[in-house]
XYZ file of C-alpha atoms in Angstrom:
709
model
C -4.325 -10.449 14.605
C -0.833 -9.888 14.480
C -0.333 -7.977 11.768
C -3.086 -5.236 13.356
C -1.405 -5.168 16.242
C 2.055 -4.206 14.945
C 1.036 -2.075 12.401
C -1.355 0.019 14.985
C 1.590 -0.068 17.071
C 4.053 1.275 14.475
C 1.615 3.914 13.580
C 1.485 5.529 16.871
C 5.265 5.489 17.011
C 5.698 6.989 14.129
C 3.028 10.047 15.144
C 4.798 10.454 18.439
C 8.729 10.632 16.277
C 7.196 12.902 14.151
C 5.702 15.092 16.996
C 8.698 14.958 18.954
C 11.394 16.108 16.736
C 8.604 19.294 15.064
C 8.483 20.314 17.888
C 12.508 20.693 19.039
C 14.377 23.375 17.913
C 17.387 23.300 16.605
C 20.474 22.972 19.256
C 22.364 26.143 18.204
C 19.152 27.796 18.887
C 18.360 26.395 21.996
C 21.022 26.314 23.894
C 19.638 28.423 26.744
C 22.422 29.114 29.110
C 23.146 33.053 28.042
C 26.592 32.374 26.643
C 25.581 31.065 23.264
C 26.933 27.898 21.100
C 30.442 27.884 21.151
C 31.880 28.920 17.526
C 34.411 26.580 16.461
C 34.801 27.518 12.795
C 38.567 28.090 13.715
C 39.573 24.980 14.449
C 37.854 23.307 11.557
C 39.953 25.640 9.230
C 43.046 25.044 11.232
C 41.827 21.080 10.826
C 42.350 20.820 14.246
C 40.008 18.345 16.436
C 37.387 19.243 18.851
C 36.255 18.315 21.739
C 32.176 18.911 22.049
C 31.348 20.274 25.643
C 28.107 20.836 24.405
C 26.037 23.120 21.883
C 28.769 23.956 19.026
C 28.762 25.566 15.585
C 30.823 26.025 12.496
C 30.414 29.113 10.176
C 31.223 27.363 6.521
C 32.600 30.132 4.738
C 31.919 29.690 0.642
C 33.611 27.627 -1.473
C 34.372 23.977 -0.187
C 36.108 23.384 3.370
C 37.856 20.163 3.874
C 37.991 19.283 7.240
C 41.020 16.089 8.388
C 40.078 16.097 12.444
C 37.644 14.258 14.604
C 34.834 16.098 16.536
C 34.637 13.765 19.869
C 33.130 14.495 23.406
C 29.852 15.778 24.155
C 27.186 17.811 22.538
C 25.522 18.969 19.408
C 27.277 20.648 15.987
C 25.444 23.043 13.794
C 26.937 23.495 10.427
C 25.679 27.180 8.937
C 27.418 29.651 6.215
C 26.812 29.601 2.995
C 29.773 26.696 2.033
C 30.432 22.778 1.667
C 31.937 21.380 4.573
C 33.373 18.037 3.937
C 34.750 15.615 6.838
C 37.262 13.185 5.462
C 37.138 11.201 8.483
C 34.631 9.277 10.877
C 33.592 11.317 13.708
C 32.362 10.128 17.543
C 30.500 12.031 19.891
C 27.096 11.923 22.054
C 24.352 13.779 23.034
C 23.867 15.008 26.259
C 22.322 12.632 28.329
C 19.926 15.455 29.432
C 18.343 15.425 25.974
C 18.852 11.479 25.517
C 15.222 10.176 25.536
C 14.203 8.108 22.366
C 13.043 4.265 23.171
C 15.466 1.536 20.697
C 13.129 -1.989 21.185
C 13.979 -4.678 18.759
C 10.717 -7.379 18.666
C 9.751 -10.527 16.607
C 11.127 -13.437 18.626
C 12.910 -15.436 16.005
C 12.357 -12.551 12.815
C 13.653 -9.461 14.702
C 13.321 -6.046 13.817
C 13.823 -2.674 15.540
C 11.915 0.170 16.212
C 12.503 3.720 17.547
C 10.236 5.460 19.510
C 10.301 9.098 21.341
C 13.666 10.169 18.971
C 16.003 12.435 20.850
C 16.138 15.873 19.239
C 18.874 16.363 16.530
C 22.379 16.239 17.251
C 23.564 17.058 14.252
C 21.811 20.550 12.509
C 22.406 21.606 8.966
C 21.285 25.043 8.689
C 19.925 26.463 4.959
C 22.410 27.855 2.450
C 25.261 25.062 4.257
C 26.020 21.792 3.101
C 27.882 19.020 4.783
C 29.642 16.274 3.154
C 30.146 12.673 4.580
C 33.564 11.088 2.821
C 34.837 12.038 -0.241
C 34.031 8.928 -1.732
C 35.901 6.141 0.139
C 34.731 4.329 3.458
C 35.258 7.574 6.191
C 34.245 10.420 7.041
C 30.705 9.409 9.170
C 29.657 11.255 12.140
C 27.888 8.555 14.149
C 27.594 6.798 17.372
C 26.607 3.364 17.869
C 25.553 2.471 21.258
C 22.733 -0.369 20.795
C 22.471 -3.861 20.114
C 20.372 -4.097 16.245
C 20.178 -6.821 14.430
C 20.943 -6.514 10.712
C 22.057 -2.939 10.441
C 23.738 -0.662 13.357
C 21.628 2.073 14.522
C 23.120 5.485 14.347
C 22.055 7.745 17.569
C 23.071 10.610 16.463
C 19.512 12.182 14.449
C 20.443 14.885 12.253
C 17.799 17.854 10.971
C 18.827 18.879 7.419
C 17.427 22.253 6.381
C 20.625 22.846 4.281
C 22.121 19.926 2.388
C 23.786 16.759 3.340
C 25.946 14.832 0.899
C 26.539 11.324 1.557
C 30.010 10.657 -0.372
C 30.843 7.187 1.175
C 31.086 3.573 -0.373
C 30.043 1.900 2.523
C 26.975 0.664 4.314
C 25.459 3.098 6.881
C 22.852 5.060 9.258
C 22.176 8.343 10.191
C 19.707 8.201 12.603
C 16.490 9.513 12.120
C 16.524 12.560 9.702
C 14.249 15.764 10.428
C 13.637 19.420 8.475
C 13.001 20.291 5.094
C 16.207 20.223 3.052
C 17.679 17.738 0.269
C 19.552 14.801 1.355
C 21.792 13.591 -1.882
C 23.918 10.410 -2.682
C 26.127 11.312 -5.500
C 26.021 9.013 -8.581
C 28.404 5.735 -8.964
C 29.084 5.841 -5.170
C 28.334 2.569 -4.467
C 27.327 3.154 -1.015
C 24.069 2.091 0.861
C 22.303 3.960 3.155
C 20.075 1.783 5.699
C 16.837 4.697 5.814
C 15.662 3.015 8.720
C 12.658 4.113 11.221
C 10.334 6.845 10.677
C 11.211 10.016 9.488
C 9.314 13.356 9.857
C 11.947 14.942 6.997
C 9.652 16.845 4.519
C 12.539 17.890 1.750
C 14.144 15.448 -1.310
C 15.999 12.660 -1.008
C 18.438 12.202 -3.786
C 19.517 8.417 -4.812
C 22.418 8.665 -6.596
C 23.139 4.745 -6.148
C 21.650 3.025 -3.575
C 19.144 3.283 -0.444
C 17.945 0.306 1.605
C 14.091 1.916 2.564
C 13.438 -0.283 5.313
C 14.813 -4.702 5.814
C 13.534 -7.794 7.242
C 15.352 -5.857 10.257
C 13.911 -2.402 10.701
C 10.526 -0.671 9.418
C 10.654 2.586 7.044
C 8.130 5.295 6.934
C 8.271 8.698 5.331
C 5.137 10.494 6.261
C 6.256 14.244 4.641
C 9.083 13.827 2.497
C 8.462 16.142 -0.340
C 9.747 13.756 -3.173
C 12.567 11.202 -4.276
C 14.784 11.967 -6.714
C 15.984 8.172 -7.527
C 19.117 8.297 -10.032
C 20.323 4.560 -8.923
C 18.304 1.598 -7.085
C 15.640 2.419 -4.517
C 15.456 -0.860 -2.485
C 12.567 -1.265 -0.704
C 11.591 -4.115 2.104
C 10.053 -4.510 4.605
C 9.766 -6.894 8.377
C 7.355 -9.761 8.986
C 3.181 -8.767 8.803
C 3.874 -5.552 8.241
C 2.571 -2.740 5.501
C 4.649 0.022 3.952
C 3.613 3.058 2.259
C 5.219 5.463 0.945
C 3.044 8.661 -0.879
C 5.759 10.374 -2.543
C 6.260 10.894 -6.138
C 9.714 9.917 -7.436
C 11.814 11.471 -10.783
C 14.723 10.351 -12.738
C 16.561 12.308 -14.354
C 19.621 9.731 -15.980
C 18.934 6.271 -17.329
C 19.251 3.548 -14.780
C 17.220 4.200 -12.097
C 14.601 1.526 -10.772
C 12.210 1.021 -7.644
C 12.844 -2.385 -6.061
C 10.298 -4.329 -3.488
C 10.877 -7.155 -1.506
C 8.352 -7.827 1.126
C 8.552 -10.448 4.050
C 5.150 -12.907 4.483
C 2.083 -11.412 5.424
C 3.519 -7.495 4.742
C 3.217 -5.628 1.631
C 4.227 -1.740 0.225
C 1.935 0.599 -0.657
C 3.284 3.512 -3.643
C 0.764 5.727 -4.343
C 3.300 8.844 -6.168
C 4.023 8.443 -9.490
C 7.480 7.785 -10.976
C 7.866 10.364 -13.697
C 11.115 11.897 -15.420
C 12.367 15.355 -14.657
C 13.816 17.816 -16.721
C 13.558 20.304 -14.226
C 13.611 21.816 -10.842
C 16.950 20.511 -9.927
C 18.401 18.457 -7.179
C 15.645 20.429 -4.725
C 12.593 20.615 -7.020
C 12.642 18.034 -9.091
C 9.511 18.152 -11.451
C 8.319 17.310 -15.183
C 7.297 20.214 -17.413
C 5.170 18.242 -19.745
C 3.727 14.758 -18.663
C 3.780 13.496 -22.582
C 7.593 13.202 -21.871
C 6.532 10.318 -19.691
C 5.293 8.344 -22.714
C 7.994 9.407 -25.491
C 10.991 7.865 -25.548
C 13.958 10.861 -25.415
C 17.584 11.026 -26.581
C 20.267 8.636 -24.357
C 17.103 6.634 -23.015
C 17.232 9.501 -20.350
C 13.659 8.634 -19.018
C 13.919 5.079 -18.967
C 12.868 3.900 -15.434
C 11.830 0.419 -13.888
C 10.298 -1.327 -10.900
C 11.649 -4.821 -10.460
C 9.255 -6.818 -7.642
C 10.997 -9.805 -5.857
C 8.293 -12.027 -4.459
C 6.328 -8.978 -3.085
C 2.987 -8.051 -2.214
C 3.271 -4.608 -4.478
C -0.245 -2.440 -4.321
C 0.156 1.033 -6.802
C -2.893 3.130 -5.411
C -4.653 2.746 -2.422
C -7.925 4.021 -3.357
C -7.592 8.397 -3.338
C -5.815 8.574 -6.582
C -5.801 8.073 -10.028
C -2.472 8.448 -11.213
C -0.656 5.275 -12.422
C 2.691 5.161 -10.810
C 4.554 3.800 -13.923
C 3.251 5.887 -16.762
C 4.962 5.067 -20.118
C 5.138 2.363 -22.856
C 7.936 -0.553 -23.434
C 9.679 2.603 -24.732
C 9.891 4.561 -21.446
C 9.752 1.707 -18.838
C 10.059 -1.371 -17.417
C 8.132 -3.484 -15.086
C 9.599 -7.304 -14.011
C 7.595 -9.855 -11.669
C 10.036 -12.427 -10.128
C 10.021 -15.202 -7.502
C 12.451 -15.012 -4.836
C 12.586 -17.200 -1.725
C 10.161 -19.842 -3.101
C 7.603 -16.588 -3.352
C 5.564 -15.387 -6.597
C 5.082 -11.910 -7.050
C 1.628 -9.770 -6.679
C 0.792 -6.480 -8.013
C -2.286 -4.792 -7.370
C -4.099 -1.801 -8.990
C -6.076 0.249 -6.475
C -7.130 3.454 -8.142
C -10.426 5.838 -8.141
C -10.817 6.360 -11.183
C -9.344 5.570 -15.108
C -5.488 4.488 -15.053
C -3.238 3.269 -18.565
C -0.452 0.635 -17.800
C 1.193 1.473 -21.557
C 4.019 -0.732 -20.732
C 4.322 -4.841 -20.471
C 4.648 -6.383 -17.245
C 7.196 -9.037 -18.201
C 9.919 -11.560 -16.074
C 13.758 -10.185 -17.758
C 16.421 -8.117 -15.963
C 16.211 -4.750 -16.040
C 15.087 -2.783 -19.330
C 14.947 -6.877 -21.106
C 11.614 -7.138 -19.308
C 10.178 -9.477 -22.317
C 12.853 -12.038 -21.907
C 10.850 -14.241 -19.519
C 7.635 -14.534 -18.407
C 6.828 -12.394 -15.178
C 6.344 -14.795 -12.184
C 3.181 -13.445 -10.173
C 0.198 -12.671 -10.147
C -2.131 -9.251 -10.876
C -5.229 -7.766 -9.404
C -7.406 -4.977 -10.073
C -9.148 -3.940 -7.006
C -12.458 -3.678 -6.458
C -12.304 0.141 -5.240
C -15.150 2.301 -6.609
C -14.229 3.693 -9.905
C -11.111 1.226 -10.689
C -10.889 0.861 -14.296
C -7.111 -0.029 -15.421
C -6.604 0.093 -18.995
C -3.723 -2.596 -20.130
C -2.640 -0.692 -23.622
C 0.327 -3.127 -24.171
C 0.842 -6.853 -24.985
C 1.051 -8.162 -21.018
C 3.855 -11.226 -20.532
C 3.218 -12.365 -17.083
C 2.231 -16.037 -16.600
C -0.023 -15.928 -13.330
C -3.460 -15.073 -12.620
C -5.372 -11.760 -13.104
C -8.101 -10.818 -11.124
C -10.545 -8.204 -11.753
C -12.427 -8.016 -8.195
C -16.423 -6.659 -7.636
C -16.463 -3.584 -9.081
C -13.407 -2.761 -10.745
C -12.814 -2.845 -14.596
C -10.282 -4.108 -16.677
C -9.696 -2.855 -19.962
C -7.831 -4.593 -22.435
C -6.427 -1.927 -25.747
C -7.427 1.538 -26.054
C -9.394 1.239 -29.077
C -7.796 3.804 -31.299
C -4.422 2.466 -32.883
C -2.475 -0.904 -33.003
C 0.118 0.238 -30.416
C -2.467 1.086 -27.697
C -3.494 -2.864 -27.884
C -3.091 -4.829 -24.694
C -3.308 -8.544 -24.260
C -2.814 -11.214 -21.512
C -0.535 -14.199 -21.650
C -2.796 -17.661 -21.816
C -2.762 -21.548 -21.736
C -1.678 -22.533 -18.691
C -3.879 -23.526 -15.507
C -2.154 -20.873 -13.783
C -2.849 -18.161 -16.305
C -6.468 -17.909 -16.115
C -8.658 -14.833 -15.687
C -11.342 -14.605 -12.712
C -13.706 -11.901 -13.374
C -15.603 -10.819 -10.561
C -15.645 -7.085 -12.460
C -15.701 -6.117 -15.962
C -13.696 -6.989 -18.523
C -13.584 -5.015 -21.907
C -11.811 -5.595 -24.859
C -11.424 -2.774 -27.182
C -8.266 -3.675 -29.236
C -7.725 -1.950 -32.650
C -6.135 -4.234 -34.729
C -4.430 -6.886 -32.553
C -6.786 -10.381 -32.137
C -7.122 -11.596 -28.483
C -7.423 -14.952 -27.220
C -8.660 -15.659 -23.456
C -8.803 -18.727 -22.234
C -10.045 -20.259 -18.480
C -12.015 -16.921 -17.806
C -14.410 -17.112 -14.770
C -15.913 -15.413 -12.131
C -19.366 -13.818 -11.428
C -18.598 -10.830 -13.624
C -19.234 -9.344 -17.144
C -17.259 -9.487 -20.374
C -17.636 -6.619 -23.615
C -16.348 -6.980 -27.058
C -16.362 -3.479 -27.871
C -12.663 -3.362 -30.560
C -12.753 -3.727 -34.091
C -10.220 -6.816 -33.353
C -11.472 -9.976 -32.725
C -11.181 -11.633 -29.437
C -11.598 -15.293 -29.084
C -12.689 -17.077 -25.650
C -10.861 -20.556 -26.094
C -11.349 -24.074 -23.907
C -14.063 -25.630 -21.738
C -13.190 -23.353 -18.630
C -14.706 -20.466 -20.373
C -17.167 -19.990 -16.881
C -17.901 -16.787 -15.873
C -21.471 -15.761 -15.455
C -22.406 -12.123 -15.685
C -23.794 -10.992 -18.842
C -21.873 -10.892 -22.423
C -22.137 -7.704 -24.377
C -21.019 -7.234 -27.957
C -20.808 -3.797 -29.428
C -18.468 -3.550 -32.034
C -16.194 -6.049 -33.801
C -16.510 -10.010 -33.543
C -16.359 -12.521 -30.108
C -15.758 -15.670 -31.438
C -15.949 -18.839 -29.722
C -13.335 -22.374 -30.099
C -12.008 -25.013 -28.882
C -15.182 -26.095 -26.701
C -15.952 -22.334 -25.385
C -19.803 -21.580 -24.416
C -21.529 -19.170 -22.905
C -23.514 -21.238 -21.293
C -22.870 -20.024 -17.931
C -23.164 -16.507 -18.908
C -26.793 -14.607 -17.641
C -27.309 -12.667 -21.153
C -25.794 -12.221 -24.423
C -26.394 -8.843 -25.706
C -25.182 -7.965 -29.695
C -25.667 -4.203 -28.896
C -25.183 -2.627 -32.461
C -25.626 -4.226 -36.013
C -21.841 -3.937 -36.210
C -21.879 -6.766 -33.106
C -20.961 -10.255 -33.925
C -20.907 -13.505 -32.155
C -19.266 -16.681 -34.307
C -19.689 -19.913 -31.862
C -17.677 -21.828 -34.416
C -18.702 -24.990 -36.394
C -20.485 -26.556 -33.636
C -23.132 -23.696 -33.340
C -24.025 -21.383 -30.148
C -26.590 -23.454 -27.603
C -28.674 -20.481 -25.917
C -29.395 -21.346 -22.388
C -30.178 -18.091 -20.984
C -30.853 -15.255 -23.336
C -29.612 -13.569 -26.203
C -31.010 -10.098 -27.468
C -29.880 -7.034 -29.290
C -28.877 -6.081 -33.295
C -26.203 -8.144 -34.177
C -25.213 -11.282 -36.106
C -24.337 -14.847 -35.093
C -21.899 -16.056 -37.371
C -23.147 -19.637 -36.947
C -25.781 -21.668 -35.774
C -27.839 -21.370 -32.766
C -30.074 -23.544 -30.728
C -32.324 -22.049 -28.486
C -32.914 -23.811 -25.128
C -33.684 -20.131 -23.800
C -34.742 -17.132 -24.974
C -33.966 -15.134 -27.924
C -35.206 -11.681 -28.697
C -36.160 -10.617 -32.453
C -33.604 -8.441 -34.059
C -30.710 -10.500 -33.916
C -29.658 -12.149 -37.299
C -28.632 -15.826 -37.146
C -26.227 -16.363 -40.346
C -26.745 -19.672 -39.726
C -29.805 -22.628 -38.864
C -31.833 -21.823 -35.864
C -33.752 -24.209 -34.044
C -35.764 -24.190 -31.163
C -36.526 -26.301 -28.871
C -39.290 -27.262 -26.263
C -37.491 -25.517 -23.775
C -36.976 -22.499 -25.780
C -38.781 -19.153 -26.250
C -39.106 -16.493 -29.203
C -39.430 -12.728 -27.960
C -40.857 -10.801 -30.458
C -39.503 -7.120 -30.385
C -39.328 -4.086 -32.792
C -37.669 -5.876 -35.366
C -38.219 -9.348 -36.112
C -35.342 -12.673 -36.308
C -33.678 -12.945 -39.527
C -32.496 -16.564 -39.938
C -30.312 -17.299 -42.902
C -29.950 -21.187 -42.560
C -32.819 -23.492 -41.978
C -35.415 -23.093 -39.635
C -37.146 -25.648 -36.949
C -39.860 -24.007 -34.417
C -41.556 -25.407 -31.194
C -41.734 -23.743 -27.604
C -43.206 -20.519 -26.941
C -43.502 -17.187 -28.925
C -43.722 -14.092 -26.643
C -45.298 -11.188 -27.746
C -45.649 -9.207 -24.731
C -42.978 -6.466 -25.888
C -44.446 -5.968 -29.228
C -46.355 -2.667 -28.784
C -49.861 -1.761 -28.576
C -50.305 -0.177 -31.672
C -50.187 -3.034 -34.210
C -49.606 -2.911 -37.733
C -51.328 -4.794 -40.576
C -48.705 -7.127 -40.305
C -45.819 -8.485 -38.233
C -43.181 -10.180 -39.034
C -41.885 -12.768 -36.410
C -39.344 -14.334 -38.158
C -37.174 -13.481 -41.303
C -35.683 -16.665 -43.046
C -33.479 -15.506 -45.663
C -32.716 -19.039 -46.260
C -33.976 -20.977 -49.330
C -35.562 -24.175 -47.266
C -38.618 -24.514 -45.853
C -39.707 -23.010 -41.810
C -40.504 -26.398 -40.229
C -42.837 -27.081 -37.225
C -44.678 -24.207 -35.135
C -44.628 -22.496 -31.854
C -46.423 -24.464 -29.126
C -50.062 -23.997 -29.730
C -49.823 -21.800 -32.823
C -50.559 -24.234 -35.750
C -50.734 -22.670 -39.567
C -53.380 -20.251 -39.662
C -54.168 -19.999 -36.131
C -55.817 -16.723 -34.750
C -54.456 -15.072 -31.670
C -55.320 -11.226 -30.744
C -52.809 -8.320 -29.728
C -54.566 -5.065 -28.179
C -57.657 -5.036 -30.609
C -56.531 -6.821 -33.408
C -56.707 -10.621 -34.127
C -54.067 -12.024 -36.406
C -53.542 -15.071 -37.905
C -50.383 -16.847 -37.997
C -48.333 -18.054 -40.955
C -45.146 -20.412 -41.487
C -45.504 -19.389 -45.301
C -45.313 -16.292 -45.783
C -43.522 -13.638 -47.645
C -41.236 -15.357 -50.117
C -42.816 -18.574 -48.577
C -40.933 -19.093 -45.097
C -41.157 -16.467 -43.397
C -43.379 -16.530 -40.007
C -45.777 -13.208 -40.393
C -48.334 -12.338 -38.660
C -51.165 -10.813 -40.253
C -54.496 -8.790 -39.301
C -57.799 -10.123 -39.937
C -61.714 -9.286 -38.890
C -61.159 -7.097 -35.690
C -64.175 -8.926 -33.360
C -64.625 -7.394 -29.874
C -61.818 -7.599 -27.390
C -62.679 -10.418 -24.287
C -59.507 -8.480 -22.687
C -56.592 -6.398 -24.120
C -54.210 -9.187 -22.779
C -56.323 -12.111 -24.380
C -56.177 -12.587 -28.103
C -58.429 -14.540 -29.843
C -57.435 -18.124 -31.752
C -58.430 -21.164 -33.535
C -56.016 -23.687 -34.646
C -55.906 -25.181 -37.398
C -58.552 -23.709 -40.557
C -59.658 -20.693 -39.002
C -62.938 -19.684 -38.631
C -65.721 -16.921 -39.170
C -65.564 -14.103 -36.420
C -68.287 -14.539 -33.821
C -70.104 -11.164 -33.647
C -73.004 -10.878 -30.854
C -75.918 -8.379 -32.087
C -78.295 -6.949 -29.810
C -82.343 -8.101 -29.654
C -84.992 -7.216 -28.337
C -85.328 -9.786 -25.437
C -89.244 -8.417 -23.777
C -90.769 -10.657 -26.858
C -88.524 -14.010 -26.191
C -90.164 -16.344 -24.115
C -86.646 -17.217 -23.001
C -85.621 -13.450 -21.860
C -81.488 -13.091 -22.924
C -80.660 -16.854 -21.320
C -79.846 -18.335 -24.736
C -77.851 -15.275 -25.517
C -75.929 -15.842 -22.804
C -75.498 -20.082 -23.062
C -74.940 -19.684 -26.488
C -72.270 -16.879 -26.223
C -70.689 -18.915 -23.436
C -70.372 -22.044 -25.763
C -68.700 -20.555 -28.362
C -66.308 -18.656 -26.121
C -65.583 -21.936 -24.311
C -65.277 -24.109 -27.472
C -63.340 -21.844 -30.269
C -61.935 -19.252 -28.610
C -60.130 -20.726 -25.895
C -58.007 -18.221 -23.301
C -54.786 -17.103 -24.783
C -51.545 -16.679 -22.180
C -50.046 -13.441 -23.198
C -46.717 -11.742 -21.151
C -43.880 -12.805 -19.088
C -41.003 -14.738 -19.863
C -39.654 -17.645 -17.876
C -40.334 -17.961 -14.352
C -43.392 -15.247 -14.609
C -46.876 -15.454 -14.511
C -49.306 -15.624 -17.403
C -47.006 -18.104 -19.545
C -44.578 -17.006 -22.256
C -46.439 -16.516 -25.611
C -49.896 -15.008 -27.275
C -51.031 -18.222 -28.429
C -53.444 -21.200 -27.220
C -52.753 -24.949 -25.777
C -54.075 -27.468 -28.056
C-alpha cells in the first residue's frame, strides 16, 4: 500500500510539473513590460560582472566567448545567438519572487527523499542555435541558487530551458534544477563530474552523458517522460528511493568503448527500461542513430560497440509488456551483463516483452567486460505477459533461479548453429528452474543439462543436441514433448510428475537411462524410447521401445494408427484399448511388433490366446504368437451379425464356431418362436459375454475391447 501511494503521488506531481513548464514561455519572450528584456551582451563581452534586475539576454556572436565575470541579482537569463558562451566562475541569482511557485518537500522519515511539484518557470534559457557552457573542465562555472535543505544532494532552485545546447564542463557533483526544452544537454568525455539528474524533467531533447550522471538516488526519484534519446558515453547510474518504480522509455546509444548503464535500487523498488541500448554510427549528438541493426551483433574495430550493464543488488525489468525490442541486443563480443550482490541484496532481472526477443550474450557476475570471471549473483524471471517469448542464445552464467511464469516461453538455443546455443548453470539448490510456462531446449550442437526443474509448466526438446535432466528434483507437472533429438534422464531423474510424454516424430528420442522409464501418465507419438519401459499408465501405439516392455495390471495399451514396437522382451497384463483403431479395420491388425527374439509372455486382461473380439462389423481373434512368432496381432475371422457396433464378440480359450441365427416359420411350431428366444439368450449369455470398448482411464465403458473371464 505504501509503495502504491508513493507512486501515485509521484505520477501526479510529474504531470503537474510537465504541464506547468510546457505552458511557460521563455522569459525573454514573456517580459510583458513593453520595454523588453535588458541586453547585457556588451557587459559580457567586456568581462564585467552583471547584476540582473529582471529579464536579461545575452546575444553570443559566432565562435567562443569566454566570460570571466559573475551574474547576480534577481531576474532571468536568456542566451541567444550562434556562438558559445563559456562561464568560468560560479554565478548566483534568484528568480523574481512573483514567479516562484515550486513546492519542495522531503518525505520518507528515516529514509528521506525530496520531490518537487509545480516547478518554477525557467530562470535560464538557451535558445536554439546558441550554446551555454558551464566551466572549462574545472570545478567552477555553474549558475545556481541553493536555498533548500535537501538531504543527499543540493537542489538548484534555478530551472533551465535548453532548446540549443547546454554543455556541462564541470568536475564536481552538481544539480541544474528542472530541465525543459528540446535541445541537447551534454557532458564532455573524461570530465569526471557528476550531474545529479533529480526529479521530473519535461525535457524532450537528447542527453549526452560523457562521463557520469546520477539518474535518481535514494534521496530523490527521477523521471524523463519525454526525452528523445540518451547518448551514453560514460556511466549512466540509476538509483531509487524506497518503494518507488523508475521507468525510462528512451533508447540508449553509445559511440565509443567504455559506456555502461548501472542500476541500483532500494528495497521495494524497481527500475523499468523499455527502450534499447544500441551502438550509434550516425546522427551526431543531437540525433543518435544506427544505420544497420546487425552492427549491434557484430564486433567492430576498437570495440566501439562494446557496451554493458551492471545490476547492483537491484530489481530491474527489461520491457514493460508493451514492446519486443530487447534492451541489450548483441553477443558476448558486443555487450556484457553483470548481476552483483550489493548491501546484502541479490539482483533480479525480469524480461517482460509481448513478442519474441533474443538474448545473445551471457549474464555473468564479473567486472565490466570481464563478465564471465564470476557467476552472476541474482535471479532471472520471464514474465507471464501474453506473447513473452525469450531465447537465450548464449551460455548463461548466473547462479540463481530461472522462473518462467505462466503463459511465457523460455527457449535455450536458436536451433541453427553452435554459435546460437544456450544453457543455464546447474549444480546447486539455488540454481533451479521454476517452470510454470514453457521451456524449449533447441541447441544445435551443445549438450544441455538441467536439474531442479519444477513448476506446472511444460518442457519441449526440439534441438539436435541432447538435453539431460538430472537428479530427483525434476518435478514439473506439465507435458513433456520431444520433437527432435534426445531427451535423457540421469541421476534419478524421472518424468513421473509430467502429465504426458509425447515423441512427435521419428527423430525424437527419449533415453531413460539404465533404470528404464516408468510410465505413470501417458506415453505416445512416433519416436523411440532408448531403454526399457514399465507401463503403469497409458502407452499409445506408434512408439518404439528399444528395450524391454512390461505392462502392469494398472497399465493400458492404446491401439492407434501404428503398432507399439518393442526391441526387448515383452510382458503383458493390464488393458488393451481399441477405441482409437478406427472404423474400417483390415484383415490383420498388429497391436505390438516384437522385434526381439524372446517369446511374448502374459496377456491383456480378459484376452487370452485365441480370444475373439469384434471391431466395427468384423470379428477378430487375438494371438500373442503371430508374425515371426512373438508379435501381438488381431486376425479377422468369419463375420457374424453385430449385436452392437461398440461390443465385440469374444470367447476365451479355444475359439468356437460363430453363432448363426436362421429364419424359420414359427406358425407350424407348437411353441412358436419362444424356443429360439431362449436358445439365443442362453448362447449370448454363455458364449458371447459383453466386452467393454472405449475410453481411457476414468471414462465410462472400460479401457479395452476384451471380456473379463
